[in-house]
mmCIF file of C-alpha atoms in Angstrom:
data_model
loop_
_atom_site.group_PDB
_atom_site.id
_atom_site.type_symbol
_atom_site.label_atom_id
_atom_site.label_comp_id
_atom_site.label_asym_id
_atom_site.label_seq_id
_atom_site.Cartn_x
_atom_site.Cartn_y
_atom_site.Cartn_z
ATOM 1 C CA UNK B 262 -37.207 24.283 94.497
ATOM 2 C CA UNK B 263 -36.003 23.175 91.188
ATOM 3 C CA UNK B 264 -36.450 20.032 89.051
ATOM 4 C CA UNK B 265 -34.966 18.282 86.095
ATOM 5 C CA UNK B 266 -36.909 18.701 83.145
ATOM 6 C CA UNK B 267 -37.496 15.613 80.695
ATOM 7 C CA UNK B 268 -36.852 15.874 77.124
ATOM 8 C CA UNK B 269 -40.707 15.685 76.629
ATOM 9 C CA UNK B 270 -41.137 18.589 78.999
ATOM 10 C CA UNK B 271 -38.456 20.917 77.150
ATOM 11 C CA UNK B 272 -40.130 19.925 73.608
ATOM 12 C CA UNK B 273 -43.639 21.247 75.162
ATOM 13 C CA UNK B 274 -42.007 24.150 76.582
ATOM 14 C CA UNK B 275 -40.681 25.028 73.146
ATOM 15 C CA UNK B 276 -43.838 24.447 71.428
ATOM 16 C CA UNK B 277 -45.670 26.454 74.033
ATOM 17 C CA UNK B 278 -43.257 29.328 73.430
ATOM 18 C CA UNK B 279 -43.890 29.334 69.753
ATOM 19 C CA UNK B 280 -47.549 29.187 70.262
ATOM 20 C CA UNK B 281 -47.437 32.147 72.586
ATOM 21 C CA UNK B 282 -45.286 34.181 70.362
ATOM 22 C CA UNK B 283 -47.516 33.303 67.439
ATOM 23 C CA UNK B 284 -50.614 34.385 69.193
ATOM 24 C CA UNK B 285 -49.105 37.523 70.987
ATOM 25 C CA UNK B 286 -47.025 38.735 67.775
ATOM 26 C CA UNK B 287 -49.666 37.542 65.065
ATOM 27 C CA UNK B 288 -46.851 35.560 63.286
ATOM 28 C CA UNK B 289 -47.648 31.890 61.963
ATOM 29 C CA UNK B 290 -46.171 29.481 64.328
ATOM 30 C CA UNK B 291 -44.589 27.646 61.040
ATOM 31 C CA UNK B 292 -42.482 30.804 60.514
ATOM 32 C CA UNK B 293 -41.139 30.686 64.088
ATOM 33 C CA UNK B 294 -37.706 28.677 64.234
ATOM 34 C CA UNK B 295 -35.224 28.507 67.097
ATOM 35 C CA UNK B 296 -33.064 31.082 65.176
ATOM 36 C CA UNK B 297 -35.881 33.627 65.057
ATOM 37 C CA UNK B 298 -35.103 36.723 66.866
ATOM 38 C CA UNK B 299 -38.132 37.803 68.967
ATOM 39 C CA UNK B 300 -37.552 41.458 68.588
ATOM 40 C CA UNK B 301 -35.932 41.920 65.208
ATOM 41 C CA UNK B 302 -37.488 39.248 63.226
ATOM 42 C CA UNK B 303 -40.979 38.746 65.089
ATOM 43 C CA UNK B 304 -41.453 42.503 66.063
ATOM 44 C CA UNK B 305 -41.753 41.566 69.695
ATOM 45 C CA UNK B 306 -40.529 43.849 72.657
ATOM 46 C CA UNK B 307 -38.478 43.159 75.648
ATOM 47 C CA UNK B 308 -41.563 42.784 78.096
ATOM 48 C CA UNK B 309 -42.468 39.423 76.154
ATOM 49 C CA UNK B 310 -39.497 37.580 77.579
ATOM 50 C CA UNK B 311 -40.853 38.390 81.327
ATOM 51 C CA UNK B 312 -44.264 37.202 80.222
ATOM 52 C CA UNK B 313 -42.978 33.815 79.116
ATOM 53 C CA UNK B 314 -40.996 33.371 82.154
ATOM 54 C CA UNK B 315 -43.632 34.304 84.364
ATOM 55 C CA UNK B 316 -45.920 31.824 82.602
ATOM 56 C CA UNK B 317 -43.501 28.935 83.168
ATOM 57 C CA UNK B 318 -42.604 29.910 86.630
ATOM 58 C CA UNK B 319 -46.472 29.503 87.426
ATOM 59 C CA UNK B 320 -46.912 26.314 85.469
ATOM 60 C CA UNK B 321 -43.661 24.596 87.203
ATOM 61 C CA UNK B 322 -44.429 26.271 90.490
ATOM 62 C CA UNK B 323 -40.883 28.035 90.443
ATOM 63 C CA UNK B 324 -40.404 30.809 92.981
ATOM 64 C CA UNK B 325 -37.437 32.949 91.585
ATOM 65 C CA UNK B 326 -37.159 36.672 92.248
ATOM 66 C CA UNK B 327 -37.287 38.961 89.203
ATOM 67 C CA UNK B 328 -34.133 40.385 90.409
ATOM 68 C CA UNK B 329 -32.263 37.037 89.898
ATOM 69 C CA UNK B 330 -34.059 36.685 86.676
ATOM 70 C CA UNK B 331 -32.746 40.091 85.469
ATOM 71 C CA UNK B 332 -29.311 39.153 86.486
ATOM 72 C CA UNK B 333 -29.388 35.965 84.682
ATOM 73 C CA UNK B 334 -30.579 38.032 81.494
ATOM 74 C CA UNK B 335 -27.791 40.471 81.892
ATOM 75 C CA UNK B 336 -25.280 37.546 81.954
ATOM 76 C CA UNK B 337 -26.832 35.628 79.336
ATOM 77 C CA UNK B 338 -28.718 37.906 76.893
ATOM 78 C CA UNK B 339 -31.481 36.218 74.719
ATOM 79 C CA UNK B 340 -32.628 37.298 71.491
ATOM 80 C CA UNK B 341 -33.922 34.167 69.617
ATOM 81 C CA UNK B 342 -36.694 31.678 70.528
ATOM 82 C CA UNK B 343 -34.103 28.951 70.960
ATOM 83 C CA UNK B 344 -32.327 31.204 73.734
ATOM 84 C CA UNK B 345 -35.654 32.076 75.257
ATOM 85 C CA UNK B 346 -36.438 28.210 75.606
ATOM 86 C CA UNK B 347 -32.943 27.543 77.282
ATOM 87 C CA UNK B 348 -33.630 30.296 79.670
ATOM 88 C CA UNK B 349 -36.812 28.921 80.593
ATOM 89 C CA UNK B 350 -35.293 25.593 81.018
ATOM 90 C CA UNK B 351 -32.470 26.801 83.281
ATOM 91 C CA UNK B 352 -34.876 28.973 85.434
ATOM 92 C CA UNK B 353 -37.214 26.035 85.962
ATOM 93 C CA UNK B 354 -34.303 23.624 86.697
ATOM 94 C CA UNK B 355 -32.232 25.866 88.768
ATOM 95 C CA UNK B 356 -34.634 27.823 90.570
ATOM 96 C CA UNK B 357 -33.108 30.041 93.127
ATOM 97 C CA UNK B 358 -29.564 28.473 92.347
ATOM 98 C CA UNK B 359 -29.899 30.108 88.834
ATOM 99 C CA UNK B 360 -26.554 31.824 89.195
ATOM 100 C CA UNK B 361 -25.103 29.783 91.995
ATOM 101 C CA UNK B 362 -22.903 27.722 89.920
ATOM 102 C CA UNK B 363 -21.459 30.963 87.915
ATOM 103 C CA UNK B 364 -20.883 32.771 91.277
ATOM 104 C CA UNK B 365 -18.748 29.803 92.561
ATOM 105 C CA UNK B 366 -16.666 29.592 89.294
ATOM 106 C CA UNK B 367 -15.818 33.308 89.386
ATOM 107 C CA UNK B 368 -14.557 33.176 93.013
#
């Protein structure tokens, strides 16, 4: 099941990502921008992406297989805070249809 996020929800997701990264990586939130690279600039690791996705899957009651999310990340590598927010929007909005449109286009 998927849903259409409002601009307010997207803004809240972005703010929550910043807060999470600030707390987990001990970086002041005001130093985190959409262009901040989570690994290179904030000294995060690759597991932080999955932690964030899991947090929002629970919040929005989205049931998407980890395998599908992994395939999404392979097709759409994410490095920055802004790219991470976009990935969360896509996962919440598309749910199990995360790659369906792309798969149809490649046929």
